[in-house]
PDB file of C-alpha atoms in Angstrom:
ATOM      1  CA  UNK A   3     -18.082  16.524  -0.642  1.00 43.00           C
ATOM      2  CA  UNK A   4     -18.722  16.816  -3.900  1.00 46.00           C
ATOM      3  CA  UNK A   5     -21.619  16.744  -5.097  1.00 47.00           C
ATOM      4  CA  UNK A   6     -22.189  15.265  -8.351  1.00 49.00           C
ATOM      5  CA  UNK A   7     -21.087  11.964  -7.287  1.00 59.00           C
ATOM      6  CA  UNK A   8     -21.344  12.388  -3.809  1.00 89.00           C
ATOM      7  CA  UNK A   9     -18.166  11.367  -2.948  1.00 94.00           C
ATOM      8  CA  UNK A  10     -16.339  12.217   0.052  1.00 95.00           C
ATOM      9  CA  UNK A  11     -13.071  10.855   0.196  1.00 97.00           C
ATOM     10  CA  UNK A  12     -10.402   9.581  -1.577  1.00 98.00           C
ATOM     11  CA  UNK A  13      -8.271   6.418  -0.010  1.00 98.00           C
ATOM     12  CA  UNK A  14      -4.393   6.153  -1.434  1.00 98.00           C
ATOM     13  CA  UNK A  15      -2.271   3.531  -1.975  1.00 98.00           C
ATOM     14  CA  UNK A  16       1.099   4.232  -1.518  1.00 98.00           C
ATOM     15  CA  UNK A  17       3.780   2.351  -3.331  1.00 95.00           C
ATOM     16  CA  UNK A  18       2.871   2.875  -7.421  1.00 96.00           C
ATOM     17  CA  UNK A  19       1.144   5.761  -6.490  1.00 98.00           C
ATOM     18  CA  UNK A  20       1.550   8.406  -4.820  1.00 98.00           C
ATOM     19  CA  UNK A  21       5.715   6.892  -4.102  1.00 98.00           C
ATOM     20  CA  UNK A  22       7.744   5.750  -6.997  1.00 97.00           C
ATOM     21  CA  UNK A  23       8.798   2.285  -6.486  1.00 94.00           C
ATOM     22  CA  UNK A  24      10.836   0.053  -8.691  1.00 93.00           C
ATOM     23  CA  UNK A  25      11.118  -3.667  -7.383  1.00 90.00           C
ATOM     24  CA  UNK A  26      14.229  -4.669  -9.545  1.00 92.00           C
ATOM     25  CA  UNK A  27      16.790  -2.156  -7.558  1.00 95.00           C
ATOM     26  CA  UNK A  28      15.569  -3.931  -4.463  1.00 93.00           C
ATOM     27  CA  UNK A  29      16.158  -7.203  -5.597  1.00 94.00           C
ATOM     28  CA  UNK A  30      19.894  -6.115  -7.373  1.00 95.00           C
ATOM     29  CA  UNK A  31      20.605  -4.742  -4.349  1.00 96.00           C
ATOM     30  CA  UNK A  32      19.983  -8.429  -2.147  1.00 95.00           C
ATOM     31  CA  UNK A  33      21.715  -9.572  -5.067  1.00 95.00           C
ATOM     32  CA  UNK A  34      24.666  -7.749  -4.156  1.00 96.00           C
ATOM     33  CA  UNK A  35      24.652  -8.979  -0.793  1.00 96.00           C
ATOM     34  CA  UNK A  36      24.758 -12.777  -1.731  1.00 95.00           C
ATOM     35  CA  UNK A  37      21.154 -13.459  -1.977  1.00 93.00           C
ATOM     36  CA  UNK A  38      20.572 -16.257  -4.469  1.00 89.00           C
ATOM     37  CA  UNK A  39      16.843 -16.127  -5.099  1.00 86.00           C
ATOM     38  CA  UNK A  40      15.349 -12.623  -3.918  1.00 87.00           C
ATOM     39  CA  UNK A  41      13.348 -12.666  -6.940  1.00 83.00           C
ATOM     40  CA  UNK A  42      11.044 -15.336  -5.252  1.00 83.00           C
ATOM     41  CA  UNK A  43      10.254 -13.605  -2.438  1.00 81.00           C
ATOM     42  CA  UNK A  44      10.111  -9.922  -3.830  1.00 77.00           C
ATOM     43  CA  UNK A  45       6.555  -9.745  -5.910  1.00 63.00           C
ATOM     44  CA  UNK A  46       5.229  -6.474  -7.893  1.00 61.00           C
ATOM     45  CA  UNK A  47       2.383  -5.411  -6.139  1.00 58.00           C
ATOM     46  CA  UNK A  48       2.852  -8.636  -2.790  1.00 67.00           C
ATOM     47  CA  UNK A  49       6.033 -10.163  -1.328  1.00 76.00           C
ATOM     48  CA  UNK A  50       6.338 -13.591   0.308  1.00 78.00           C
ATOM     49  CA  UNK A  51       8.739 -15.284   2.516  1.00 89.00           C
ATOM     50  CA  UNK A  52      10.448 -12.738   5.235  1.00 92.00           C
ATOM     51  CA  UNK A  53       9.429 -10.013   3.128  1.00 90.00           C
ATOM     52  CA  UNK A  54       5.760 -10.817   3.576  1.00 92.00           C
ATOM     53  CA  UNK A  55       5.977 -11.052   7.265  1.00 95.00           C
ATOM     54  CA  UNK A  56       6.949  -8.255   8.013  1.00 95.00           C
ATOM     55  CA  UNK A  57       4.131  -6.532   5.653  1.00 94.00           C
ATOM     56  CA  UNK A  58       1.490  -8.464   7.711  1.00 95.00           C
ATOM     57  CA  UNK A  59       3.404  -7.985  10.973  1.00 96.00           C
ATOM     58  CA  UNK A  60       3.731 -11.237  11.556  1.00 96.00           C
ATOM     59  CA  UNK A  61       7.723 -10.500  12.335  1.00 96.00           C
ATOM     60  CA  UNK A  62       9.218  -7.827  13.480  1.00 97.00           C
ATOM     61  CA  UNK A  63      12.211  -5.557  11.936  1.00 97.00           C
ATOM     62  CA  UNK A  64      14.753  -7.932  14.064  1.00 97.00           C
ATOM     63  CA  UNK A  65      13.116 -11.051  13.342  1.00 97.00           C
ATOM     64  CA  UNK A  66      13.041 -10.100   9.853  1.00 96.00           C
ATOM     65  CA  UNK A  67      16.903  -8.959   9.715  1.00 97.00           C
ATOM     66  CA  UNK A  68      17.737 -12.388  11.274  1.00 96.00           C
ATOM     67  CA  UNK A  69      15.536 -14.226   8.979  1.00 94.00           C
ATOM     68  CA  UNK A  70      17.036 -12.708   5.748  1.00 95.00           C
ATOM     69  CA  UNK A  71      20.295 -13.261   7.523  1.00 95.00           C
ATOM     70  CA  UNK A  72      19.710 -17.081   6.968  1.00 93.00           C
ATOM     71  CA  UNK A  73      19.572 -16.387   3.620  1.00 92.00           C
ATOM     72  CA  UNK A  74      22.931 -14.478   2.882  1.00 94.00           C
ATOM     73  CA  UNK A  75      26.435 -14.926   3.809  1.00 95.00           C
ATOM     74  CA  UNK A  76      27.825 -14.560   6.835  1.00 95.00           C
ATOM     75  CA  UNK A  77      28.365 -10.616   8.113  1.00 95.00           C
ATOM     76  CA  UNK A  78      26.136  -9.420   6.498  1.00 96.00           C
ATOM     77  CA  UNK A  79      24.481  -6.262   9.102  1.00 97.00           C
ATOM     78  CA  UNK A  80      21.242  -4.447   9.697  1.00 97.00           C
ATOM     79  CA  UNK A  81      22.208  -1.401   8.140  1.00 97.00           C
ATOM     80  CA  UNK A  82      22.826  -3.162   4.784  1.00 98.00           C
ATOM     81  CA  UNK A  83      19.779  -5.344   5.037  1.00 97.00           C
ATOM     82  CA  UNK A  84      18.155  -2.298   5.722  1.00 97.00           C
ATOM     83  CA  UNK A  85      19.522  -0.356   2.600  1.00 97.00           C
ATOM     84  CA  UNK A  86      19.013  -3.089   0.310  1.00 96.00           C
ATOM     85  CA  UNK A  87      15.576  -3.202   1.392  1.00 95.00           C
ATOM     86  CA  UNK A  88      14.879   0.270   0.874  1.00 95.00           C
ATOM     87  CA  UNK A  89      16.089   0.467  -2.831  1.00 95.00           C
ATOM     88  CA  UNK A  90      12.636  -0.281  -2.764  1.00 94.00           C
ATOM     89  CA  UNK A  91      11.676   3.244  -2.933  1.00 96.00           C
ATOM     90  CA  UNK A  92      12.548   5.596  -5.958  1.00 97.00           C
ATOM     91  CA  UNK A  93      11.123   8.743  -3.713  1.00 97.00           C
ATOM     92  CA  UNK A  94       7.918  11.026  -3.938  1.00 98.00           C
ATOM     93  CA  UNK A  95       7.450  13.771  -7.183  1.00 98.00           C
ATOM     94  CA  UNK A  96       7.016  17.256  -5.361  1.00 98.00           C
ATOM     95  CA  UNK A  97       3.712  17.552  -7.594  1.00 98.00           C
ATOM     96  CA  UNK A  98       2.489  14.698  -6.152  1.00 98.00           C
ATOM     97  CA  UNK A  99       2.775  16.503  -3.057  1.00 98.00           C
ATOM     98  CA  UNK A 100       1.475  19.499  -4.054  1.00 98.00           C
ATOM     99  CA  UNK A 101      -1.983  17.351  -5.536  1.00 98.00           C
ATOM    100  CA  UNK A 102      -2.397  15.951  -2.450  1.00 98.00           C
ATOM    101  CA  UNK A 103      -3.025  19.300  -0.778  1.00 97.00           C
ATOM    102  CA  UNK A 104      -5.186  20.709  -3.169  1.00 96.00           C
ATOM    103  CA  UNK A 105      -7.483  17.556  -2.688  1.00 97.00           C
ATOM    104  CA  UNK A 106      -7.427  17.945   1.073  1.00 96.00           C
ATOM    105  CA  UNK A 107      -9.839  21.287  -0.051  1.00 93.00           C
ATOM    106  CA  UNK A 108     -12.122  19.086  -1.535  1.00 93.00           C
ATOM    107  CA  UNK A 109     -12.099  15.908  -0.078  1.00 96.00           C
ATOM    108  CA  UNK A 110     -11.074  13.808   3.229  1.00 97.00           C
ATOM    109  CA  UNK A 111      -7.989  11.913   2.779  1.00 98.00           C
ATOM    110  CA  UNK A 112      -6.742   8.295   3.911  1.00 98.00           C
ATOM    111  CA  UNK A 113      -3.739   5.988   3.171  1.00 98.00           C
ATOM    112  CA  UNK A 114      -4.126   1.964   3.138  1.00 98.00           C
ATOM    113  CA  UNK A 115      -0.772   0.250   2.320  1.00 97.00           C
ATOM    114  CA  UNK A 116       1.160  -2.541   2.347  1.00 96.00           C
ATOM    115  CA  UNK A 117       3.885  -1.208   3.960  1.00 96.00           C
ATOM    116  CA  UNK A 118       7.062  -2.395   6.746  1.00 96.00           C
ATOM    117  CA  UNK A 119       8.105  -0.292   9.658  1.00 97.00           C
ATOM    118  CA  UNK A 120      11.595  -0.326   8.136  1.00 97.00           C
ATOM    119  CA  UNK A 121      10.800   1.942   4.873  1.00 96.00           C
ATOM    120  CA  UNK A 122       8.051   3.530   7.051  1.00 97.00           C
ATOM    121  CA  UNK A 123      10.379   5.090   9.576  1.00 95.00           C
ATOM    122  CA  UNK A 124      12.936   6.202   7.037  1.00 95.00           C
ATOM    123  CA  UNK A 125      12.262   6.495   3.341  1.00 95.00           C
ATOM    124  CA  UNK A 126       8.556   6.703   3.605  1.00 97.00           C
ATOM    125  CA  UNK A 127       8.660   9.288   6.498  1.00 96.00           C
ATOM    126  CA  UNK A 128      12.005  11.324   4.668  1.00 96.00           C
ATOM    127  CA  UNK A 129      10.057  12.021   1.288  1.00 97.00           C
ATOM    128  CA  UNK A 130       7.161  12.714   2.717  1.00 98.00           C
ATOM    129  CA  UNK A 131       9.081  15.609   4.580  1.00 97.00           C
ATOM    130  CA  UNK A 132      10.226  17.512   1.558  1.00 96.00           C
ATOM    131  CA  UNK A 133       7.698  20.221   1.667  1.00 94.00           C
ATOM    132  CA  UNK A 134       7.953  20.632   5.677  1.00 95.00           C
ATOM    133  CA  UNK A 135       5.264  18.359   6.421  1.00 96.00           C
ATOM    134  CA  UNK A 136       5.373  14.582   8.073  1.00 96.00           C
ATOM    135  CA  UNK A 137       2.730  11.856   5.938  1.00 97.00           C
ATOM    136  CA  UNK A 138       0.283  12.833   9.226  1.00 97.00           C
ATOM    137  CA  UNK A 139      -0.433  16.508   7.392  1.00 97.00           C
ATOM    138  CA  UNK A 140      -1.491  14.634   4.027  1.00 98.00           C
ATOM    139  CA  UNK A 141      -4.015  12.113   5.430  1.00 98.00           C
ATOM    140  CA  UNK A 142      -7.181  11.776   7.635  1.00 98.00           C
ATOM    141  CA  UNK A 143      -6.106   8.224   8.552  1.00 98.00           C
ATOM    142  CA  UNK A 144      -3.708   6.009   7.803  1.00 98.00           C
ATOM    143  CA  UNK A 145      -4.074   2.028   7.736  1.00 98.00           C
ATOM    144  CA  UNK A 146      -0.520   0.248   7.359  1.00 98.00           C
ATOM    145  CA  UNK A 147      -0.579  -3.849   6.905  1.00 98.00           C
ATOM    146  CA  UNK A 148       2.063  -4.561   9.148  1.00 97.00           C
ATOM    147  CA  UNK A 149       0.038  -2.771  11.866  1.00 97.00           C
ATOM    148  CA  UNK A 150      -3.264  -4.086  10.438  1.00 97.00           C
ATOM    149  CA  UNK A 151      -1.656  -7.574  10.867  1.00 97.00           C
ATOM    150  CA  UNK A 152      -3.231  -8.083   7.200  1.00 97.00           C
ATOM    151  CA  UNK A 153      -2.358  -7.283   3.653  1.00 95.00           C
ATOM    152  CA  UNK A 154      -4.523  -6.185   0.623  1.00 96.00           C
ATOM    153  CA  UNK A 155      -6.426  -8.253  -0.941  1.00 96.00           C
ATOM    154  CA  UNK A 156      -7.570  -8.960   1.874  1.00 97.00           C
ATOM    155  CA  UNK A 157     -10.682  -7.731   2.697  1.00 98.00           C
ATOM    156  CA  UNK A 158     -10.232  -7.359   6.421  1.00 98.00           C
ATOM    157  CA  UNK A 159      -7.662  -4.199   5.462  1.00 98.00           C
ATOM    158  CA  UNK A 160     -10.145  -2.404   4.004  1.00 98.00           C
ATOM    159  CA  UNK A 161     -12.953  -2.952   6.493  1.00 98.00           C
ATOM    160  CA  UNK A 162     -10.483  -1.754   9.111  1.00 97.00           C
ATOM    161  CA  UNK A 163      -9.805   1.266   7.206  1.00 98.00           C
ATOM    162  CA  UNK A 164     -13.805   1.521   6.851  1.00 97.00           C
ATOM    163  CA  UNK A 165     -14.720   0.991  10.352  1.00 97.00           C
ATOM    164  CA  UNK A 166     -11.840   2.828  12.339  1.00 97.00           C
ATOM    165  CA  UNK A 167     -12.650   5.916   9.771  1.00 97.00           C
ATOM    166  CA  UNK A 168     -15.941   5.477   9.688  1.00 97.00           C
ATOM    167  CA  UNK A 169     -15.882   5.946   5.835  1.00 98.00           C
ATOM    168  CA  UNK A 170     -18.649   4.842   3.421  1.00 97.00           C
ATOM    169  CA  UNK A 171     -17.101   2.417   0.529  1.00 97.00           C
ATOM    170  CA  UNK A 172     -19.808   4.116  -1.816  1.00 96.00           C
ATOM    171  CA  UNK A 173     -18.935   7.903  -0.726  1.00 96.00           C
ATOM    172  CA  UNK A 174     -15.346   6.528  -1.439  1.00 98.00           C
ATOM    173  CA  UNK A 175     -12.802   6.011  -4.536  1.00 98.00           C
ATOM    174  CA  UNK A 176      -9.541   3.695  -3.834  1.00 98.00           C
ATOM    175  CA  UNK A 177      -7.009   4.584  -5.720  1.00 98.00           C
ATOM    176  CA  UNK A 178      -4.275   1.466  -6.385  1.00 98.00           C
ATOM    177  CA  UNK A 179      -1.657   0.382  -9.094  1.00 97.00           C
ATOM    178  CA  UNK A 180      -2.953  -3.191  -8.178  1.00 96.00           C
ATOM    179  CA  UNK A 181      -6.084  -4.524 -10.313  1.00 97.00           C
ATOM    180  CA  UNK A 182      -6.040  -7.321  -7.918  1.00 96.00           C
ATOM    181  CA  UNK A 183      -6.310  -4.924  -4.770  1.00 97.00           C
ATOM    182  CA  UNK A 184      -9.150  -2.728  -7.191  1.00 98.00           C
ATOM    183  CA  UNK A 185     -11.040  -5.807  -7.207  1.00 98.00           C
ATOM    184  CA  UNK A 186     -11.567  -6.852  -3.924  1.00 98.00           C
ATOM    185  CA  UNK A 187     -12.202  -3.408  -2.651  1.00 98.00           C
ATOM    186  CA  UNK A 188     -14.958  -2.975  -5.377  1.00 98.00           C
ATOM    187  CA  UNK A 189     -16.291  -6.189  -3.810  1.00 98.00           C
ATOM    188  CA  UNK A 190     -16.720  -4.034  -0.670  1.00 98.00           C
ATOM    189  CA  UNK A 191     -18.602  -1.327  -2.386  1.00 97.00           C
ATOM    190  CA  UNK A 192     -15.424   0.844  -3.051  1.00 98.00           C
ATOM    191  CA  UNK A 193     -15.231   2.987  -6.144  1.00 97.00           C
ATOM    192  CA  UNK A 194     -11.881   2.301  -7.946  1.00 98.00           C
ATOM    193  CA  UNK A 195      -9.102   3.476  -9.978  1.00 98.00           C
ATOM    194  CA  UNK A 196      -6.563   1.838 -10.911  1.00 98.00           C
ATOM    195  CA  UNK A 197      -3.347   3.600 -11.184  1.00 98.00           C
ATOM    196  CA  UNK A 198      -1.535   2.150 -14.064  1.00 96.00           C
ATOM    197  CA  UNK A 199       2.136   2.220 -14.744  1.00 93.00           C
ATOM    198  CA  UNK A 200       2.899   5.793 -16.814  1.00 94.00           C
ATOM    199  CA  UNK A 201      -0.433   7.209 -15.259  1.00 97.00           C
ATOM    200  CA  UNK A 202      -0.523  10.263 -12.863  1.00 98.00           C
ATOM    201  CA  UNK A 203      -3.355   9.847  -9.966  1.00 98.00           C
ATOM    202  CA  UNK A 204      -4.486  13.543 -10.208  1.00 97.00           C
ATOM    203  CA  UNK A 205      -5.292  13.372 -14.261  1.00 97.00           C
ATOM    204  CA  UNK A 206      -7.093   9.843 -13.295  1.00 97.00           C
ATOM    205  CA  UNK A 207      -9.475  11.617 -11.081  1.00 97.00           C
ATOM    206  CA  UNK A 208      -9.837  14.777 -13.063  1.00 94.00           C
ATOM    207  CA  UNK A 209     -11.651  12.465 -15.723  1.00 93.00           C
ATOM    208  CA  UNK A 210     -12.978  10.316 -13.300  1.00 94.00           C
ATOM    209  CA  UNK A 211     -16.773  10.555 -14.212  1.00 90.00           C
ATOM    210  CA  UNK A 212     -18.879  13.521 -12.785  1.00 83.00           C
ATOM    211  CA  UNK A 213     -15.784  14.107 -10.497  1.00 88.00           C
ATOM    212  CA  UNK A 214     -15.486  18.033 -10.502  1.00 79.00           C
ATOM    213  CA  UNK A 215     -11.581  18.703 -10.070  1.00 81.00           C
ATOM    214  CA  UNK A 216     -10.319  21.621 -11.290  1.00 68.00           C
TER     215      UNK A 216
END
């Protein structure tokens, strides 16, 4: 804990944060496949359609495969729907990496994202593997939408995190790229930061107010 602020732990988005992300090669790469209008289901910081379903869990990888299948010529496969979908990701810095454990000294880490099994189990899980270690090593607990069965803004998300953790929102900073998803977690009692494009999480919290980061 530290103890000017008494705060104990720090709760992570993912996308925009801690992974780089960049929404446009995901929707060139449905383009590619013959998708007409991926830009209207494919959001910045919340997707709709088949995209958001399978965020909230509300459809599962197949049922969302066969969904976007409706919406792209015929033979299309998994595999491709799958790598379009993943162009999603631009991958993890190593220094972001490396932050993470120095924080784990200090503080008690958590993850709440809107997130899909399909990136989970590959992209997600490969980068955070580059220094040896699965996403389990970085975090305390992890809360993932489509296992949630809600997204942020929602408020339920982050009372799950806050009750299956048994975290404090005021011994707590979020950390999110969204100032929609700051918002409603402030609501809750949740000290923010919002994680701007062209901003690095770790320099946010070094001059975070009375935070004592080295």
């Amino acid at each position: 804990m530290n103890r000017l602020t008494m705060i104990k732990n720090l709760m992570f988005d993912l996308g925009g944060v801690i992974m780089e992300i960049r929404r446009q090669n995901c929707v060139e790469a449905f383009k590619k496949l013959g998708m007409e209008n991926p830009d209207d289901f494919l959001g910045e910081y919340r997707q709709s359609g088949p995209f958001a379903d399978i965020e909230s869990g509300a459809a599962t990888p197949a049922r969302f495969r066969d969904e976007i299948r409706r919406l792209l010529p015929p033979g299309v496969t998994d595999s491709q729907i799958d790598e379009a979908f993943g162009k999603f990701l631009v991958g993890i810095p190593i220094h972001r990496l490396e932050e993470l454990e120095e924080l784990k000294k200090h503080f008690s880490l958590y993850l709440l994202s809107n997130t899909n099994p399909i990136m989970w189990a590959d992209g997600i899980a490969r980068n955070f593997r580059q220094q040896g270690h699965d996403v389990d090593h970085y975090f305390k607990g992890i809360v993932r939408s489509y296992e949630a069965k809600v997204m942020k803004p929602d408020a339920k998300i982050f009372l799950e995190a806050e009750h299956r953790f048994g975290i404090k929102p005021s011994e707590t900073i979020f950390l999110d790229d969204s100032k929609t998803n700051c918002a409603a977690a402030e609501a809750l009692g949740f000290k923010t930061i919002h994680v701007a494009p062209g901003t690095e999480f770790m320099e946010l919290l070094r001059n975070y107010p009375g935070l004592d980061i080295r």
